[in-house]
mmCIF file of C-alpha atoms in Angstrom:
data_model
loop_
_atom_site.group_PDB
_atom_site.id
_atom_site.type_symbol
_atom_site.label_atom_id
_atom_site.label_comp_id
_atom_site.label_asym_id
_atom_site.label_seq_id
_atom_site.Cartn_x
_atom_site.Cartn_y
_atom_site.Cartn_z
ATOM 1 C CA MET Z 1 73.281 46.365 34.934
ATOM 2 C CA THR Z 2 75.095 45.765 31.452
ATOM 3 C CA ASN Z 3 73.711 44.485 28.158
ATOM 4 C CA HIS Z 4 76.007 42.329 25.941
ATOM 5 C CA PRO Z 5 74.847 42.600 22.097
ATOM 6 C CA ASP Z 6 72.537 39.898 22.077
ATOM 7 C CA ASP Z 7 70.910 41.481 24.495
ATOM 8 C CA ASP Z 8 70.589 44.455 22.945
ATOM 9 C CA ARG Z 9 69.001 42.945 19.558
ATOM 10 C CA ARG Z 10 66.361 40.176 21.714
ATOM 11 C CA PHE Z 11 65.665 43.311 23.572
ATOM 12 C CA ALA Z 12 64.947 45.175 20.181
ATOM 13 C CA ASP Z 13 63.428 42.112 18.560
ATOM 14 C CA LEU Z 14 60.821 42.376 20.690
ATOM 15 C CA LEU Z 15 59.722 45.517 19.567
ATOM 16 C CA HIS Z 16 59.714 44.249 16.483
ATOM 17 C CA HIS Z 17 58.980 41.113 16.488
ATOM 18 C CA ARG Z 18 56.063 41.715 14.132
ATOM 19 C CA ALA Z 19 57.534 43.450 11.600
ATOM 20 C CA ALA Z 20 58.335 40.978 9.082
ATOM 21 C CA ARG Z 21 54.818 39.252 8.883
ATOM 22 C CA LEU Z 22 53.512 42.955 8.874
ATOM 23 C CA GLU Z 23 51.333 44.353 5.357
ATOM 24 C CA GLN Z 24 50.734 47.074 3.415
ATOM 25 C CA GLY Z 25 48.473 48.914 5.917
ATOM 26 C CA ASP Z 26 48.301 46.529 9.189
ATOM 27 C CA PRO Z 27 48.002 48.119 11.814
ATOM 28 C CA VAL Z 28 52.209 48.383 13.920
ATOM 29 C CA THR Z 29 50.869 47.380 16.835
ATOM 30 C CA PRO Z 30 48.850 44.139 17.220
ATOM 31 C CA PRO Z 31 44.622 44.577 17.158
ATOM 32 C CA LEU Z 32 42.914 43.571 20.114
ATOM 33 C CA VAL Z 33 41.136 40.562 19.129
ATOM 34 C CA SER Z 34 38.926 39.292 21.596
ATOM 35 C CA ALA Z 35 36.021 36.927 18.960
ATOM 36 C CA ALA Z 36 35.408 33.477 21.203
ATOM 37 C CA THR Z 37 34.518 31.943 18.018
ATOM 38 C CA TYR Z 38 35.637 31.861 14.233
ATOM 39 C CA HIS Z 39 34.377 31.941 10.278
ATOM 40 C CA LEU Z 40 34.563 27.764 10.362
ATOM 41 C CA PRO Z 41 33.057 26.838 7.107
ATOM 42 C CA ARG Z 42 35.179 23.737 7.239
ATOM 43 C CA SER Z 43 37.568 22.619 10.049
ATOM 44 C CA ASP Z 44 39.841 21.054 7.997
ATOM 45 C CA VAL Z 45 42.380 23.723 6.672
ATOM 46 C CA GLY Z 46 43.748 25.186 9.806
ATOM 47 C CA GLY Z 47 43.237 28.540 10.805
ATOM 48 C CA PHE Z 48 41.752 30.206 14.026
ATOM 49 C CA LEU Z 49 38.757 26.996 15.503
ATOM 50 C CA TYR Z 50 37.886 28.290 19.299
ATOM 51 C CA GLY Z 51 38.698 30.627 21.824
ATOM 52 C CA ARG Z 52 39.759 27.912 24.295
ATOM 53 C CA MET Z 53 42.204 26.345 21.140
ATOM 54 C CA SER Z 54 43.859 29.750 20.430
ATOM 55 C CA MET Z 55 42.782 33.612 19.653
ATOM 56 C CA PRO Z 56 44.929 36.086 17.405
ATOM 57 C CA THR Z 57 46.466 38.663 21.085
ATOM 58 C CA TRP Z 58 47.670 35.196 23.024
ATOM 59 C CA GLU Z 59 49.542 34.861 19.298
ATOM 60 C CA GLU Z 60 51.050 37.886 19.821
ATOM 61 C CA VAL Z 61 52.283 38.183 23.585
ATOM 62 C CA GLU Z 62 53.424 34.465 22.832
ATOM 63 C CA ALA Z 63 55.538 36.016 19.801
ATOM 64 C CA GLN Z 64 56.776 38.097 22.126
ATOM 65 C CA LEU Z 65 57.425 36.584 25.097
ATOM 66 C CA ALA Z 66 58.960 33.813 23.096
ATOM 67 C CA VAL Z 67 61.951 36.632 22.028
ATOM 68 C CA LEU Z 68 62.109 37.324 25.949
ATOM 69 C CA GLU Z 69 63.210 33.567 26.312
ATOM 70 C CA GLY Z 70 64.589 31.986 23.900
ATOM 71 C CA ALA Z 71 62.290 29.520 23.519
ATOM 72 C CA PRO Z 72 58.769 28.783 22.264
ATOM 73 C CA CYS Z 73 55.963 29.971 25.174
ATOM 74 C CA ILE Z 74 51.983 29.188 25.637
ATOM 75 C CA SER Z 75 50.344 31.348 27.714
ATOM 76 C CA PHE Z 76 48.211 31.007 31.023
ATOM 77 C CA PRO Z 77 45.973 33.293 32.907
ATOM 78 C CA SER Z 78 47.765 33.618 36.026
ATOM 79 C CA GLY Z 79 51.336 32.388 37.088
ATOM 80 C CA MET Z 80 49.909 29.798 39.370
ATOM 81 C CA ALA Z 81 47.743 28.976 36.333
ATOM 82 C CA ALA Z 82 50.908 27.995 34.498
ATOM 83 C CA ILE Z 83 53.097 26.778 37.683
ATOM 84 C CA SER Z 84 49.884 24.079 37.398
ATOM 85 C CA ALA Z 85 50.037 23.837 34.127
ATOM 86 C CA ALA Z 86 53.969 22.022 33.651
ATOM 87 C CA LEU Z 87 53.590 20.408 37.086
ATOM 88 C CA PHE Z 88 50.643 18.834 36.024
ATOM 89 C CA ALA Z 89 51.828 17.829 32.031
ATOM 90 C CA ALA Z 90 55.355 16.878 33.626
ATOM 91 C CA VAL Z 91 53.681 14.535 36.793
ATOM 92 C CA THR Z 92 53.822 10.731 36.570
ATOM 93 C CA PRO Z 93 51.740 8.971 39.848
ATOM 94 C CA GLY Z 94 53.821 7.784 42.340
ATOM 95 C CA GLN Z 95 57.108 10.124 41.046
ATOM 96 C CA ARG Z 96 59.068 11.474 43.528
ATOM 97 C CA VAL Z 97 58.954 15.401 42.955
ATOM 98 C CA VAL Z 98 61.668 17.948 44.885
ATOM 99 C CA LEU Z 99 59.849 21.625 45.617
ATOM 100 C CA PRO Z 100 61.902 24.759 47.353
ATOM 101 C CA SER Z 101 60.873 24.542 50.637
ATOM 102 C CA ASP Z 102 61.769 28.415 50.900
ATOM 103 C CA GLY Z 103 59.904 28.973 47.052
ATOM 104 C CA TYR Z 104 56.507 30.453 47.361
ATOM 105 C CA TYR Z 105 53.871 29.207 49.164
ATOM 106 C CA THR Z 106 50.998 28.926 47.136
ATOM 107 C CA VAL Z 107 53.091 26.056 44.847
ATOM 108 C CA ARG Z 108 53.214 24.023 48.904
ATOM 109 C CA LEU Z 109 49.707 23.952 48.690
ATOM 110 C CA PHE Z 110 48.878 23.309 45.285
ATOM 111 C CA ALA Z 111 51.753 20.045 45.547
ATOM 112 C CA GLU Z 112 49.807 19.067 48.717
ATOM 113 C CA GLY Z 113 46.240 20.084 48.027
ATOM 114 C CA PHE Z 114 46.374 18.072 44.180
ATOM 115 C CA LEU Z 115 49.668 16.041 43.634
ATOM 116 C CA ARG Z 116 49.818 14.312 46.439
ATOM 117 C CA PRO Z 117 46.554 12.958 46.324
ATOM 118 C CA PHE Z 118 48.023 11.213 43.599
ATOM 119 C CA GLY Z 119 50.320 9.211 45.014
ATOM 120 C CA VAL Z 120 53.702 11.640 44.724
ATOM 121 C CA THR Z 121 55.920 12.118 47.130
ATOM 122 C CA LEU Z 122 56.423 15.100 47.674
ATOM 123 C CA ASP Z 123 59.811 16.672 49.672
ATOM 124 C CA TYR Z 124 60.750 20.213 50.678
ATOM 125 C CA VAL Z 125 64.165 21.406 50.678
ATOM 126 C CA PRO Z 126 65.889 24.708 50.671
ATOM 127 C CA THR Z 127 66.678 26.420 48.097
ATOM 128 C CA VAL Z 128 70.841 27.489 49.751
ATOM 129 C CA ALA Z 129 70.567 23.679 49.292
ATOM 130 C CA MET Z 130 69.639 22.278 46.619
ATOM 131 C CA ALA Z 131 73.575 22.130 44.896
ATOM 132 C CA GLU Z 132 74.092 18.726 47.809
ATOM 133 C CA ALA Z 133 69.885 17.088 47.386
ATOM 134 C CA ASP Z 134 69.820 14.223 47.314
ATOM 135 C CA PHE Z 135 67.906 13.502 43.395
ATOM 136 C CA THR Z 136 67.481 9.498 43.542
ATOM 137 C CA GLY Z 137 64.207 8.649 42.047
ATOM 138 C CA ALA Z 138 63.343 12.130 41.833
ATOM 139 C CA GLY Z 139 60.651 12.622 38.463
ATOM 140 C CA ILE Z 140 61.229 16.320 38.321
ATOM 141 C CA VAL Z 141 62.745 19.220 40.642
ATOM 142 C CA TYR Z 142 61.285 22.560 40.398
ATOM 143 C CA VAL Z 143 63.497 25.361 41.982
ATOM 144 C CA GLU Z 144 62.538 29.315 42.614
ATOM 145 C CA THR Z 145 65.959 31.196 42.042
ATOM 146 C CA PRO Z 146 66.452 33.853 44.185
ATOM 147 C CA SER Z 147 63.654 32.071 46.398
ATOM 148 C CA ASN Z 148 60.184 34.267 46.876
ATOM 149 C CA PRO Z 149 61.093 36.364 49.485
ATOM 150 C CA GLY Z 150 64.332 35.450 51.517
ATOM 151 C CA LEU Z 151 66.272 35.705 47.536
ATOM 152 C CA ASP Z 152 68.304 32.615 48.685
ATOM 153 C CA ALA Z 153 70.087 31.328 45.192
ATOM 154 C CA CYS Z 154 71.395 27.827 43.826
ATOM 155 C CA ASP Z 155 73.378 26.960 40.613
ATOM 156 C CA ILE Z 156 70.235 26.743 38.989
ATOM 157 C CA ALA Z 157 73.058 25.085 35.642
ATOM 158 C CA ALA Z 158 74.267 22.567 38.762
ATOM 159 C CA VAL Z 159 71.423 21.517 39.888
ATOM 160 C CA ALA Z 160 69.914 21.135 36.374
ATOM 161 C CA ALA Z 161 72.860 18.593 35.767
ATOM 162 C CA ARG Z 162 71.918 16.422 39.208
ATOM 163 C CA ALA Z 163 68.739 16.423 37.901
ATOM 164 C CA LYS Z 164 69.149 15.000 34.697
ATOM 165 C CA ALA Z 165 71.607 13.018 35.917
ATOM 166 C CA ALA Z 166 69.262 11.585 37.427
ATOM 167 C CA GLY Z 167 66.626 11.227 35.170
ATOM 168 C CA ALA Z 168 64.747 14.075 36.250
ATOM 169 C CA ARG Z 169 62.774 16.833 34.252
ATOM 170 C CA VAL Z 170 64.356 20.505 35.486
ATOM 171 C CA ILE Z 171 60.933 23.027 36.241
ATOM 172 C CA VAL Z 172 62.629 26.866 36.762
ATOM 173 C CA ASP Z 173 60.393 29.860 38.477
ATOM 174 C CA ASN Z 174 61.657 32.436 36.546
ATOM 175 C CA THR Z 175 59.743 35.463 38.169
ATOM 176 C CA THR Z 176 61.782 37.944 40.598
ATOM 177 C CA LEU Z 177 64.891 38.070 37.856
ATOM 178 C CA THR Z 178 62.237 37.634 34.594
ATOM 179 C CA ALA Z 179 64.392 36.533 31.177
ATOM 180 C CA VAL Z 180 65.328 39.721 31.331
ATOM 181 C CA LEU Z 181 67.958 38.808 34.233
ATOM 182 C CA GLN Z 182 67.753 35.836 33.344
ATOM 183 C CA ARG Z 183 67.760 31.990 30.938
ATOM 184 C CA PRO Z 184 67.430 29.237 32.811
ATOM 185 C CA LEU Z 185 66.421 27.205 28.968
ATOM 186 C CA ASP Z 186 70.111 28.762 28.735
ATOM 187 C CA LEU Z 187 71.431 26.850 31.908
ATOM 188 C CA GLY Z 188 69.508 23.768 31.503
ATOM 189 C CA ALA Z 189 65.884 23.536 33.000
ATOM 190 C CA ASP Z 190 64.179 21.724 30.932
ATOM 191 C CA LEU Z 191 61.165 24.454 31.458
ATOM 192 C CA VAL Z 192 60.531 28.308 32.832
ATOM 193 C CA VAL Z 193 57.814 29.374 33.996
ATOM 194 C CA ALA Z 194 57.078 32.985 35.592
ATOM 195 C CA ALA Z 195 54.023 35.270 36.909
ATOM 196 C CA ASP Z 196 53.892 38.543 33.593
ATOM 197 C CA THR Z 197 51.361 39.760 36.647
ATOM 198 C CA LYS Z 198 55.077 40.981 38.302
ATOM 199 C CA ALA Z 199 57.758 42.984 35.967
ATOM 200 C CA PRO Z 200 56.039 41.889 31.779
ATOM 201 C CA GLY Z 201 52.514 43.428 32.356
ATOM 202 C CA GLY Z 202 53.789 45.565 35.263
ATOM 203 C CA HIS Z 203 50.635 48.147 35.738
ATOM 204 C CA SER Z 204 49.103 45.900 38.739
ATOM 205 C CA ASP Z 205 46.207 45.851 36.485
ATOM 206 C CA VAL Z 206 46.179 42.139 34.845
ATOM 207 C CA LEU Z 207 46.567 38.600 35.553
ATOM 208 C CA PHE Z 208 49.436 36.850 33.859
ATOM 209 C CA GLY Z 209 51.511 33.781 33.293
ATOM 210 C CA HIS Z 210 53.469 31.447 30.804
ATOM 211 C CA VAL Z 211 55.189 28.207 29.999
ATOM 212 C CA ALA Z 212 58.117 28.014 28.129
ATOM 213 C CA GLY Z 213 60.409 25.282 27.289
ATOM 214 C CA HIS Z 214 62.439 23.721 24.029
ATOM 215 C CA ASP Z 215 61.273 19.815 24.425
ATOM 216 C CA ALA Z 216 58.343 19.467 21.543
ATOM 217 C CA GLY Z 217 57.033 17.413 23.488
ATOM 218 C CA LEU Z 218 56.226 18.153 26.811
ATOM 219 C CA MET Z 219 55.311 21.676 25.775
ATOM 220 C CA ALA Z 220 52.255 19.536 24.328
ATOM 221 C CA ARG Z 221 51.349 18.882 27.092
ATOM 222 C CA VAL Z 222 51.406 21.899 28.726
ATOM 223 C CA ARG Z 223 49.208 23.609 25.405
ATOM 224 C CA ASP Z 224 46.856 20.108 25.957
ATOM 225 C CA TRP Z 225 46.860 20.789 29.127
ATOM 226 C CA ARG Z 226 45.672 24.508 28.529
ATOM 227 C CA LYS Z 227 42.700 23.640 25.815
ATOM 228 C CA LEU Z 228 40.930 20.643 28.540
ATOM 229 C CA SER Z 229 41.160 21.915 31.712
ATOM 230 C CA GLY Z 230 40.519 25.425 29.194
ATOM 231 C CA ALA Z 231 42.889 27.450 31.626
ATOM 232 C CA VAL Z 232 42.503 30.114 29.103
ATOM 233 C CA PRO Z 233 43.976 33.533 29.357
ATOM 234 C CA GLY Z 234 41.507 36.532 28.146
ATOM 235 C CA ALA Z 235 42.428 38.461 25.177
ATOM 236 C CA PHE Z 236 42.774 42.182 26.581
ATOM 237 C CA GLU Z 237 44.512 40.888 29.136
ATOM 238 C CA ALA Z 238 46.940 38.959 26.961
ATOM 239 C CA TRP Z 239 47.255 42.418 24.644
ATOM 240 C CA LEU Z 240 47.986 44.628 27.695
ATOM 241 C CA VAL Z 241 50.774 41.985 28.451
ATOM 242 C CA HIS Z 242 52.392 42.786 25.052
ATOM 243 C CA ARG Z 243 51.853 46.557 25.727
ATOM 244 C CA GLY Z 244 53.966 46.135 29.603
ATOM 245 C CA VAL Z 245 56.874 43.558 27.733
ATOM 246 C CA GLU Z 246 57.902 46.446 25.143
ATOM 247 C CA THR Z 247 59.002 48.200 27.963
ATOM 248 C CA LEU Z 248 60.361 45.890 30.459
ATOM 249 C CA GLU Z 249 64.091 46.054 29.839
ATOM 250 C CA LEU Z 250 63.731 49.781 30.323
ATOM 251 C CA ARG Z 251 62.417 49.282 33.623
ATOM 252 C CA MET Z 252 64.017 46.204 35.048
ATOM 253 C CA THR Z 253 66.877 48.245 34.292
ATOM 254 C CA ARG Z 254 65.294 51.312 36.510
ATOM 255 C CA MET Z 255 64.333 49.498 38.626
ATOM 256 C CA CYS Z 256 67.842 47.253 39.342
ATOM 257 C CA ALA Z 257 70.131 50.603 39.164
ATOM 258 C CA SER Z 258 67.633 52.330 41.729
ATOM 259 C CA ALA Z 259 67.377 48.894 44.602
ATOM 260 C CA GLN Z 260 71.197 48.481 43.916
ATOM 261 C CA VAL Z 261 71.246 52.247 45.637
ATOM 262 C CA ILE Z 262 68.556 51.373 48.471
ATOM 263 C CA ALA Z 263 70.590 48.243 49.530
ATOM 264 C CA GLU Z 264 73.644 50.003 50.011
ATOM 265 C CA ARG Z 265 71.691 52.943 52.165
ATOM 266 C CA LEU Z 266 69.751 50.447 53.912
ATOM 267 C CA ALA Z 267 72.349 48.433 54.879
ATOM 268 C CA ALA Z 268 73.952 51.365 56.652
ATOM 269 C CA HIS Z 269 70.988 52.226 58.348
ATOM 270 C CA PRO Z 270 70.896 50.780 62.355
ATOM 271 C CA LYS Z 271 67.504 50.209 62.351
ATOM 272 C CA VAL Z 272 67.701 48.024 59.448
ATOM 273 C CA GLY Z 273 68.480 44.336 60.471
ATOM 274 C CA GLY Z 274 68.401 41.035 58.386
ATOM 275 C CA LEU Z 275 69.077 42.592 54.826
ATOM 276 C CA ARG Z 276 68.600 40.901 51.658
ATOM 277 C CA TYR Z 277 70.350 42.586 48.637
ATOM 278 C CA PRO Z 278 71.365 39.888 45.787
ATOM 279 C CA GLY Z 279 73.984 42.373 45.013
ATOM 280 C CA LEU Z 280 75.563 43.545 47.778
ATOM 281 C CA PRO Z 281 79.428 41.842 47.527
ATOM 282 C CA ASP Z 282 78.529 39.799 51.245
ATOM 283 C CA ASP Z 283 75.511 39.123 50.448
ATOM 284 C CA PRO Z 284 74.595 35.278 50.417
ATOM 285 C CA SER Z 285 72.973 34.986 47.359
ATOM 286 C CA HIS Z 286 75.287 37.651 45.423
ATOM 287 C CA ALA Z 287 78.997 34.892 44.000
ATOM 288 C CA VAL Z 288 75.501 32.420 42.851
ATOM 289 C CA MET Z 289 73.771 35.763 40.401
ATOM 290 C CA ALA Z 290 76.850 36.785 39.025
ATOM 291 C CA ARG Z 291 77.395 33.918 37.214
ATOM 292 C CA GLN Z 292 74.332 33.922 36.123
ATOM 293 C CA ALA Z 293 72.014 36.208 35.659
ATOM 294 C CA ARG Z 294 72.868 40.507 33.978
ATOM 295 C CA GLY Z 295 71.649 41.787 36.967
ATOM 296 C CA PHE Z 296 70.309 41.320 40.480
ATOM 297 C CA GLY Z 297 66.487 41.904 40.963
ATOM 298 C CA PHE Z 298 64.915 44.566 42.337
ATOM 299 C CA LEU Z 299 63.346 42.710 45.181
ATOM 300 C CA ILE Z 300 65.106 43.988 48.718
ATOM 301 C CA GLY Z 301 64.317 42.300 52.097
ATOM 302 C CA MET Z 302 65.414 43.566 55.338
ATOM 303 C CA VAL Z 303 63.776 43.209 59.269
ATOM 304 C CA LEU Z 304 63.021 45.940 61.061
ATOM 305 C CA GLU Z 305 62.360 45.131 64.809
ATOM 306 C CA SER Z 306 58.542 43.589 65.419
ATOM 307 C CA ALA Z 307 56.164 43.509 63.686
ATOM 308 C CA GLU Z 308 54.660 46.464 64.834
ATOM 309 C CA ALA Z 309 58.102 48.665 63.309
ATOM 310 C CA ALA Z 310 57.393 46.953 60.053
ATOM 311 C CA GLU Z 311 53.579 47.982 59.470
ATOM 312 C CA ARG Z 312 54.323 51.690 61.559
ATOM 313 C CA PHE Z 313 57.034 51.640 58.026
ATOM 314 C CA LEU Z 314 55.149 51.184 56.280
ATOM 315 C CA ALA Z 315 52.111 53.448 57.299
ATOM 316 C CA ALA Z 316 54.150 56.500 57.109
ATOM 317 C CA CYS Z 317 56.251 55.982 53.275
ATOM 318 C CA PRO Z 318 54.213 58.123 51.238
ATOM 319 C CA TYR Z 319 56.548 55.896 47.775
ATOM 320 C CA MET Z 320 55.602 51.953 49.137
ATOM 321 C CA ALA Z 321 52.170 50.569 47.980
ATOM 322 C CA ARG Z 322 51.217 48.237 50.986
ATOM 323 C CA THR Z 323 50.457 45.612 48.316
ATOM 324 C CA THR Z 324 51.436 40.798 47.868
ATOM 325 C CA SER Z 325 52.423 41.790 45.210
ATOM 326 C CA PHE Z 326 55.639 42.905 43.506
ATOM 327 C CA GLY Z 327 57.250 44.315 39.611
ATOM 328 C CA SER Z 328 55.176 46.759 39.510
ATOM 329 C CA THR Z 329 56.515 50.574 38.074
ATOM 330 C CA HIS Z 330 55.189 51.221 41.857
ATOM 331 C CA SER Z 331 57.304 50.089 44.924
ATOM 332 C CA ALA Z 332 55.385 49.084 47.507
ATOM 333 C CA GLY Z 333 55.926 46.343 50.317
ATOM 334 C CA GLU Z 334 54.922 43.945 52.380
ATOM 335 C CA ARG Z 335 54.929 42.206 56.110
ATOM 336 C CA ARG Z 336 55.395 38.580 54.605
ATOM 337 C CA ALA Z 337 55.197 37.043 57.978
ATOM 338 C CA ARG Z 338 51.870 38.339 58.191
ATOM 339 C CA TRP Z 339 50.986 34.745 55.274
ATOM 340 C CA GLY Z 340 52.975 32.209 56.815
ATOM 341 C CA ASP Z 341 55.899 32.673 55.420
ATOM 342 C CA ALA Z 342 59.391 31.679 57.567
ATOM 343 C CA VAL Z 343 60.684 34.674 57.846
ATOM 344 C CA PRO Z 344 60.513 36.843 61.617
ATOM 345 C CA GLU Z 345 57.976 38.957 62.638
ATOM 346 C CA GLY Z 346 59.855 41.998 61.010
ATOM 347 C CA PHE Z 347 60.932 40.638 57.767
ATOM 348 C CA LEU Z 348 59.823 43.101 54.549
ATOM 349 C CA ARG Z 349 59.966 42.544 51.457
ATOM 350 C CA LEU Z 350 60.159 45.399 49.700
ATOM 351 C CA SER Z 351 59.716 45.892 45.709
ATOM 352 C CA ILE Z 352 61.539 48.507 43.678
ATOM 353 C CA GLY Z 353 59.394 51.028 41.143
ATOM 354 C CA VAL Z 354 60.867 53.230 38.352
ATOM 355 C CA GLU Z 355 60.602 56.557 41.080
ATOM 356 C CA PRO Z 356 63.144 58.206 41.130
ATOM 357 C CA VAL Z 357 65.602 57.187 43.477
ATOM 358 C CA GLU Z 358 66.196 60.129 45.226
ATOM 359 C CA ALA Z 359 62.505 60.728 45.744
ATOM 360 C CA LEU Z 360 61.924 56.662 47.228
ATOM 361 C CA TRP Z 361 65.227 56.946 49.179
ATOM 362 C CA ALA Z 362 63.655 60.737 51.137
ATOM 363 C CA GLY Z 363 60.076 57.925 51.540
ATOM 364 C CA ILE Z 364 61.963 55.134 53.062
ATOM 365 C CA GLU Z 365 63.818 57.272 55.332
ATOM 366 C CA GLU Z 366 60.594 59.062 56.434
ATOM 367 C CA GLY Z 367 59.310 55.485 57.160
ATOM 368 C CA LEU Z 368 62.404 54.632 58.851
ATOM 369 C CA ALA Z 369 61.999 57.740 61.232
ATOM 370 C CA ALA Z 370 58.339 56.663 62.619
ATOM 371 C CA VAL Z 371 59.847 53.384 63.499
#
């Protein structure tokens, strides 16, 4: 993963985004302020009013994430809270909404349960087919690239151009890469959504999400949704994410480099099939991601011969947490078919962490030996 000078400046700014506001004796790191109410003798002169509307610690993490995204950010108590806010802010009854058929399955559950009853028409398109999909009459085109868990990719700029020509707004879920590796707003997206529960938080100890965008009117709708629905993050969670983001670029560099090494070795292993890692030159997502991203991520997909073989691998690998999330300091693995994803029974999604790569590989070999 190589940095452009502008990226280096942006990553440095993440660590110093408070500097210009500091006064003599101020804490260098943001304090944790968990107040729900504030001294309010008047309501017409600004300041903090009530914890459902704004909090000092939210503002700090939102300012930090805005540096990373290059656009204003609004924080939420989970990735799905951010996604639902973005969709409700942008959709109108009766619209056609295009969603990925192979993206995070909870988005489809949300759309079926809460958008379709409002008369919204839902069309599901595979990520790789987004480039040719018919967007006629669509109000929203929602993409996730690379997709979770299959790691298929689409050209964000091309999809955004076609969607906007059809009159649609474009929402991109950037959870798998984060803005360290990919900036969809620069490629034409109207909104970016992300689960900061994953790599930005980075330690499996916080639920969080955010929405970013340049359209002031649309972002005002997102902010109103948060205020009026009460889908607000806690101050402690915001503080944890702020702390996590300070090491995000450093962790991503290690995780992506290790994922490349491990994917290349898995490609040569006789027990591994169906390998997916966009950093491999022959991966179907390689060319697209090489154009629009700064790196190929830390997620690897692979297929073992059966569900039982996949479970034996996970049980025998000493450095692979058996968990449903990804993006943490520890490596993790999961057999995704158990949640109903359209993948083979033996498909595993591996999330590569920050362990020393040779020790991690030795653990993976140990797991494969048990298959």
